[in-house]
PDB file of C-alpha atoms in Angstrom:
ATOM      1  CA  MET A   1       0.015  -0.057  -0.104  1.00 47.00           C
ATOM      2  CA  GLY A   2       2.754   2.527   0.678  1.00 48.00           C
ATOM      3  CA  SER A   3       4.065   2.268  -2.889  1.00 48.00           C
ATOM      4  CA  PHE A   4       0.582   2.808  -4.160  1.00 50.00           C
ATOM      5  CA  LEU A   5       0.392   6.101  -2.306  1.00 50.00           C
ATOM      6  CA  SER A   6       4.017   7.290  -3.212  1.00 51.00           C
ATOM      7  CA  ASP A   7       3.149   6.574  -6.771  1.00 55.00           C
ATOM      8  CA  SER A   8       0.344   8.637  -7.041  1.00 55.00           C
ATOM      9  CA  PRO A   9       0.841  12.622  -7.978  1.00 58.00           C
ATOM     10  CA  PRO A  10       0.323  14.947  -5.365  1.00 57.00           C
ATOM     11  CA  PRO A  11      -3.256  16.379  -4.835  1.00 58.00           C
ATOM     12  CA  SER A  12      -3.838  19.437  -7.116  1.00 59.00           C
ATOM     13  CA  ASP A  13      -6.409  22.255  -6.876  1.00 60.00           C
ATOM     14  CA  GLU A  14      -7.099  22.231 -10.494  1.00 62.00           C
ATOM     15  CA  PRO A  15     -10.175  20.710 -11.456  1.00 59.00           C
ATOM     16  CA  VAL A  16      -9.730  17.649 -13.794  1.00 57.00           C
ATOM     17  CA  LYS A  17     -10.790  18.183 -17.275  1.00 58.00           C
ATOM     18  CA  ILE A  18     -12.512  15.521 -18.970  1.00 56.00           C
ATOM     19  CA  SER A  19     -13.235  15.723 -22.760  1.00 56.00           C
ATOM     20  CA  ALA A  20     -16.765  15.167 -24.320  1.00 52.00           C
ATOM     21  CA  ASP A  21     -15.336  11.968 -25.706  1.00 53.00           C
ATOM     22  CA  GLU A  22     -14.310  10.761 -22.280  1.00 55.00           C
ATOM     23  CA  THR A  23     -17.729  11.679 -20.758  1.00 53.00           C
ATOM     24  CA  PHE A  24     -19.489   9.818 -23.553  1.00 54.00           C
ATOM     25  CA  VAL A  25     -17.396   6.819 -22.859  1.00 52.00           C
ATOM     26  CA  ASN A  26     -18.100   6.912 -19.333  1.00 55.00           C
ATOM     27  CA  ARG A  27     -21.668   6.955 -19.892  1.00 55.00           C
ATOM     28  CA  PHE A  28     -21.962   3.987 -22.144  1.00 53.00           C
ATOM     29  CA  VAL A  29     -19.068   1.803 -21.373  1.00 52.00           C
ATOM     30  CA  ASP A  30     -18.727  -0.799 -18.522  1.00 51.00           C
ATOM     31  CA  THR A  31     -15.840   0.379 -16.173  1.00 51.00           C
ATOM     32  CA  PRO A  32     -14.608  -2.309 -14.225  1.00 53.00           C
ATOM     33  CA  GLY A  33     -14.910  -1.709 -10.384  1.00 52.00           C
ATOM     34  CA  SER A  34     -17.204   1.424 -10.947  1.00 50.00           C
ATOM     35  CA  GLY A  35     -20.275  -0.145 -10.402  1.00 50.00           C
ATOM     36  CA  GLN A  36     -21.639   1.362 -13.586  1.00 49.00           C
ATOM     37  CA  SER A  37     -23.197  -0.550 -16.588  1.00 49.00           C
ATOM     38  CA  ARG A  38     -24.302   0.076 -19.880  1.00 50.00           C
ATOM     39  CA  PRO A  39     -27.889   1.722 -20.023  1.00 50.00           C
ATOM     40  CA  SER A  40     -30.486  -1.130 -20.585  1.00 48.00           C
ATOM     41  CA  GLU A  41     -32.924  -0.767 -23.327  1.00 49.00           C
ATOM     42  CA  GLU A  42     -35.634   0.084 -20.642  1.00 49.00           C
ATOM     43  CA  THR A  43     -33.752   3.033 -19.471  1.00 49.00           C
ATOM     44  CA  GLU A  44     -32.937   4.236 -22.818  1.00 49.00           C
ATOM     45  CA  GLY A  45     -36.087   5.864 -23.362  1.00 50.00           C
ATOM     46  CA  ALA A  46     -36.304   7.429 -19.710  1.00 52.00           C
ATOM     47  CA  ASP A  47     -36.377  11.143 -19.301  1.00 56.00           C
ATOM     48  CA  ASP A  48     -33.048  11.321 -17.409  1.00 65.00           C
ATOM     49  CA  VAL A  49     -31.135  10.247 -20.254  1.00 66.00           C
ATOM     50  CA  ASP A  50     -30.188  13.256 -22.616  1.00 68.00           C
ATOM     51  CA  ASP A  51     -29.517  12.253 -26.136  1.00 69.00           C
ATOM     52  CA  SER A  52     -30.339  15.330 -27.925  1.00 66.00           C
ATOM     53  CA  TYR A  53     -26.730  15.788 -28.875  1.00 64.00           C
ATOM     54  CA  LEU A  54     -27.219  12.722 -31.179  1.00 69.00           C
ATOM     55  CA  GLN A  55     -30.163  14.683 -33.084  1.00 71.00           C
ATOM     56  CA  ARG A  56     -28.523  17.834 -33.713  1.00 69.00           C
ATOM     57  CA  PRO A  57     -26.098  18.858 -36.405  1.00 69.00           C
ATOM     58  CA  PRO A  58     -22.880  19.769 -35.223  1.00 67.00           C
ATOM     59  CA  VAL A  59     -22.554  23.655 -35.075  1.00 66.00           C
ATOM     60  CA  PRO A  60     -19.626  24.815 -37.480  1.00 70.00           C
ATOM     61  CA  PHE A  61     -16.740  26.432 -35.548  1.00 70.00           C
ATOM     62  CA  LEU A  62     -16.257  30.066 -36.596  1.00 68.00           C
ATOM     63  CA  SER A  63     -13.479  32.182 -34.809  1.00 72.00           C
ATOM     64  CA  GLU A  64     -14.241  35.525 -33.306  1.00 73.00           C
ATOM     65  CA  ALA A  65     -11.891  37.023 -35.801  1.00 73.00           C
ATOM     66  CA  ALA A  66     -13.790  35.686 -38.586  1.00 75.00           C
ATOM     67  CA  ILE A  67     -17.223  36.979 -37.504  1.00 78.00           C
ATOM     68  CA  PRO A  68     -16.445  40.744 -38.616  1.00 81.00           C
ATOM     69  CA  GLU A  69     -14.998  39.605 -42.005  1.00 82.00           C
ATOM     70  CA  THR A  70     -18.050  37.372 -42.530  1.00 83.00           C
ATOM     71  CA  GLN A  71     -20.301  40.416 -41.702  1.00 87.00           C
ATOM     72  CA  LYS A  72     -18.114  42.727 -44.439  1.00 89.00           C
ATOM     73  CA  GLU A  73     -18.638  40.072 -46.891  1.00 90.00           C
ATOM     74  CA  LYS A  74     -22.162  39.948 -46.473  1.00 91.00           C
ATOM     75  CA  GLU A  75     -22.311  43.754 -46.751  1.00 92.00           C
ATOM     76  CA  ARG A  76     -20.144  43.847 -49.967  1.00 93.00           C
ATOM     77  CA  LEU A  77     -22.345  41.269 -51.573  1.00 94.00           C
ATOM     78  CA  LYS A  78     -25.750  43.437 -50.689  1.00 94.00           C
ATOM     79  CA  LEU A  79     -23.881  46.417 -52.140  1.00 95.00           C
ATOM     80  CA  LEU A  80     -22.685  44.594 -55.269  1.00 95.00           C
ATOM     81  CA  GLU A  81     -26.401  43.310 -55.838  1.00 95.00           C
ATOM     82  CA  GLU A  82     -27.848  46.830 -55.493  1.00 95.00           C
ATOM     83  CA  LEU A  83     -25.205  48.201 -57.724  1.00 95.00           C
ATOM     84  CA  GLN A  84     -25.997  45.362 -60.346  1.00 96.00           C
ATOM     85  CA  GLU A  85     -29.830  46.190 -59.939  1.00 96.00           C
ATOM     86  CA  ARG A  86     -29.101  49.988 -60.502  1.00 96.00           C
ATOM     87  CA  GLU A  87     -26.774  49.146 -63.547  1.00 96.00           C
ATOM     88  CA  SER A  88     -29.417  46.759 -64.997  1.00 96.00           C
ATOM     89  CA  LYS A  89     -32.153  49.355 -64.977  1.00 96.00           C
ATOM     90  CA  ALA A  90     -30.076  52.055 -66.208  1.00 96.00           C
ATOM     91  CA  ALA A  91     -28.957  50.099 -69.075  1.00 95.00           C
ATOM     92  CA  GLU A  92     -32.482  48.844 -69.766  1.00 95.00           C
ATOM     93  CA  LYS A  93     -33.459  52.624 -69.856  1.00 94.00           C
ATOM     94  CA  LYS A  94     -30.597  53.482 -72.302  1.00 93.00           C
ATOM     95  CA  VAL A  95     -31.784  50.723 -74.498  1.00 90.00           C
ATOM     96  CA  ASP A  96     -35.166  51.917 -74.789  1.00 88.00           C
ATOM     97  CA  GLU A  97     -34.094  55.560 -75.431  1.00 87.00           C
ATOM     98  CA  ILE A  98     -31.751  54.588 -78.088  1.00 85.00           C
ATOM     99  CA  SER A  99     -34.431  52.101 -79.584  1.00 82.00           C
ATOM    100  CA  LYS A 100     -37.049  54.769 -79.718  1.00 81.00           C
ATOM    101  CA  ARG A 101     -34.606  57.284 -81.518  1.00 80.00           C
ATOM    102  CA  SER A 102     -33.321  54.933 -83.972  1.00 76.00           C
ATOM    103  CA  LEU A 103     -36.419  53.123 -85.011  1.00 64.00           C
ATOM    104  CA  ARG A 104     -38.148  56.126 -86.219  1.00 69.00           C
ATOM    105  CA  TYR A 105     -38.288  55.142 -89.982  1.00 71.00           C
ATOM    106  CA  GLU A 106     -40.332  57.237 -92.242  1.00 76.00           C
ATOM    107  CA  PRO A 107     -40.085  56.351 -95.907  1.00 79.00           C
ATOM    108  CA  LEU A 108     -39.102  59.263 -98.131  1.00 80.00           C
ATOM    109  CA  PRO A 109     -41.534  60.076-101.170  1.00 83.00           C
ATOM    110  CA  LYS A 110     -40.188  58.658-104.431  1.00 87.00           C
ATOM    111  CA  PRO A 111     -38.927  61.704-106.589  1.00 89.00           C
ATOM    112  CA  CYS A 112     -40.094  62.202-109.905  1.00 92.00           C
ATOM    113  CA  ALA A 113     -42.626  59.348-109.698  1.00 93.00           C
ATOM    114  CA  GLY A 114     -44.983  61.441-111.895  1.00 94.00           C
ATOM    115  CA  GLU A 115     -42.440  61.911-114.524  1.00 95.00           C
ATOM    116  CA  ARG A 116     -41.490  58.518-114.653  1.00 95.00           C
ATOM    117  CA  GLN A 117     -45.026  57.075-114.904  1.00 96.00           C
ATOM    118  CA  ARG A 118     -45.363  59.469-118.036  1.00 96.00           C
ATOM    119  CA  VAL A 119     -42.155  58.333-119.496  1.00 96.00           C
ATOM    120  CA  LEU A 120     -43.774  54.508-119.068  1.00 96.00           C
ATOM    121  CA  GLN A 121     -47.055  55.372-120.757  1.00 96.00           C
ATOM    122  CA  CYS A 122     -45.304  57.397-123.607  1.00 95.00           C
ATOM    123  CA  TYR A 123     -43.291  54.211-124.323  1.00 95.00           C
ATOM    124  CA  ARG A 124     -46.194  51.845-124.256  1.00 95.00           C
ATOM    125  CA  ALA A 125     -48.190  54.059-126.473  1.00 95.00           C
ATOM    126  CA  ASN A 126     -45.218  54.450-129.138  1.00 93.00           C
ATOM    127  CA  GLN A 127     -43.695  51.140-129.055  1.00 92.00           C
ATOM    128  CA  THR A 128     -42.804  51.507-132.690  1.00 93.00           C
ATOM    129  CA  ASP A 129     -41.536  55.148-132.660  1.00 92.00           C
ATOM    130  CA  VAL A 130     -39.802  55.742-129.316  1.00 90.00           C
ATOM    131  CA  LEU A 131     -38.248  58.990-130.510  1.00 94.00           C
ATOM    132  CA  LYS A 132     -41.636  60.749-130.001  1.00 93.00           C
ATOM    133  CA  CYS A 133     -41.048  60.470-126.034  1.00 94.00           C
ATOM    134  CA  ALA A 134     -37.799  62.377-126.232  1.00 96.00           C
ATOM    135  CA  GLN A 135     -39.607  65.493-124.630  1.00 96.00           C
ATOM    136  CA  VAL A 136     -40.984  63.473-121.773  1.00 96.00           C
ATOM    137  CA  VAL A 137     -37.625  61.376-121.023  1.00 96.00           C
ATOM    138  CA  GLU A 138     -36.030  64.912-121.086  1.00 96.00           C
ATOM    139  CA  ARG A 139     -38.190  66.106-118.530  1.00 96.00           C
ATOM    140  CA  TYR A 140     -37.677  63.154-116.319  1.00 96.00           C
ATOM    141  CA  THR A 141     -33.819  63.219-116.742  1.00 96.00           C
ATOM    142  CA  GLN A 142     -33.621  67.002-115.301  1.00 94.00           C
ATOM    143  CA  CYS A 143     -36.182  65.999-112.366  1.00 94.00           C
ATOM    144  CA  ALA A 144     -33.905  63.011-111.376  1.00 93.00           C
ATOM    145  CA  ARG A 145     -30.773  65.224-111.740  1.00 92.00           C
ATOM    146  CA  ARG A 146     -32.489  68.050-109.452  1.00 91.00           C
ATOM    147  CA  ALA A 147     -33.545  65.190-106.959  1.00 90.00           C
ATOM    148  CA  ALA A 148     -29.968  63.784-106.745  1.00 88.00           C
ATOM    149  CA  ALA A 149     -28.472  67.191-106.439  1.00 87.00           C
ATOM    150  CA  GLY A 150     -30.977  67.875-103.527  1.00 81.00           C
ATOM    151  CA  VAL A 151     -29.991  64.622-101.780  1.00 71.00           C
ATOM    152  CA  THR A 152     -26.274  64.930-102.237  1.00 67.00           C
ATOM    153  CA  GLY A 153     -26.544  68.773-100.995  1.00 63.00           C
ATOM    154  CA  ARG A 154     -28.394  67.619 -97.862  1.00 56.00           C
ATOM    155  CA  LEU A 155     -25.614  64.815 -97.085  1.00 49.00           C
ATOM    156  CA  GLY A 156     -22.584  66.800 -98.032  1.00 45.00           C
TER     157      GLY A 156
END
């Protein structure tokens, strides 16, 4: 007996730390000489057994230093989403504005349409002697030159 007492460490005021795994093992494994045994099937459903830790998923560990960073990331993400929404609306507005301006197509009246029609009528009437239509063709040609000069004058 004397050697048993001398081999043991001196008593300490510090509490003994037991990990969660050791506690779990102590609850459900037979320990020789402890007088404890595994819970029977009758006591497994009893109120005094707390098995809620088996049903809950583990809580992910997040260090305190990472919490502000996570919050900053959430704020940045929110700002980016707001910016994307504003830019999207602005782009849609610009597309509508440009579409309204560029899609206004008004066909221009064909110049010299009357003179052209008279030339065609003259040719049909004088198929054997087309020289009789020279004056009508000359008027059509002058009209076409004036129209071309007007168009190039507006563009140039």
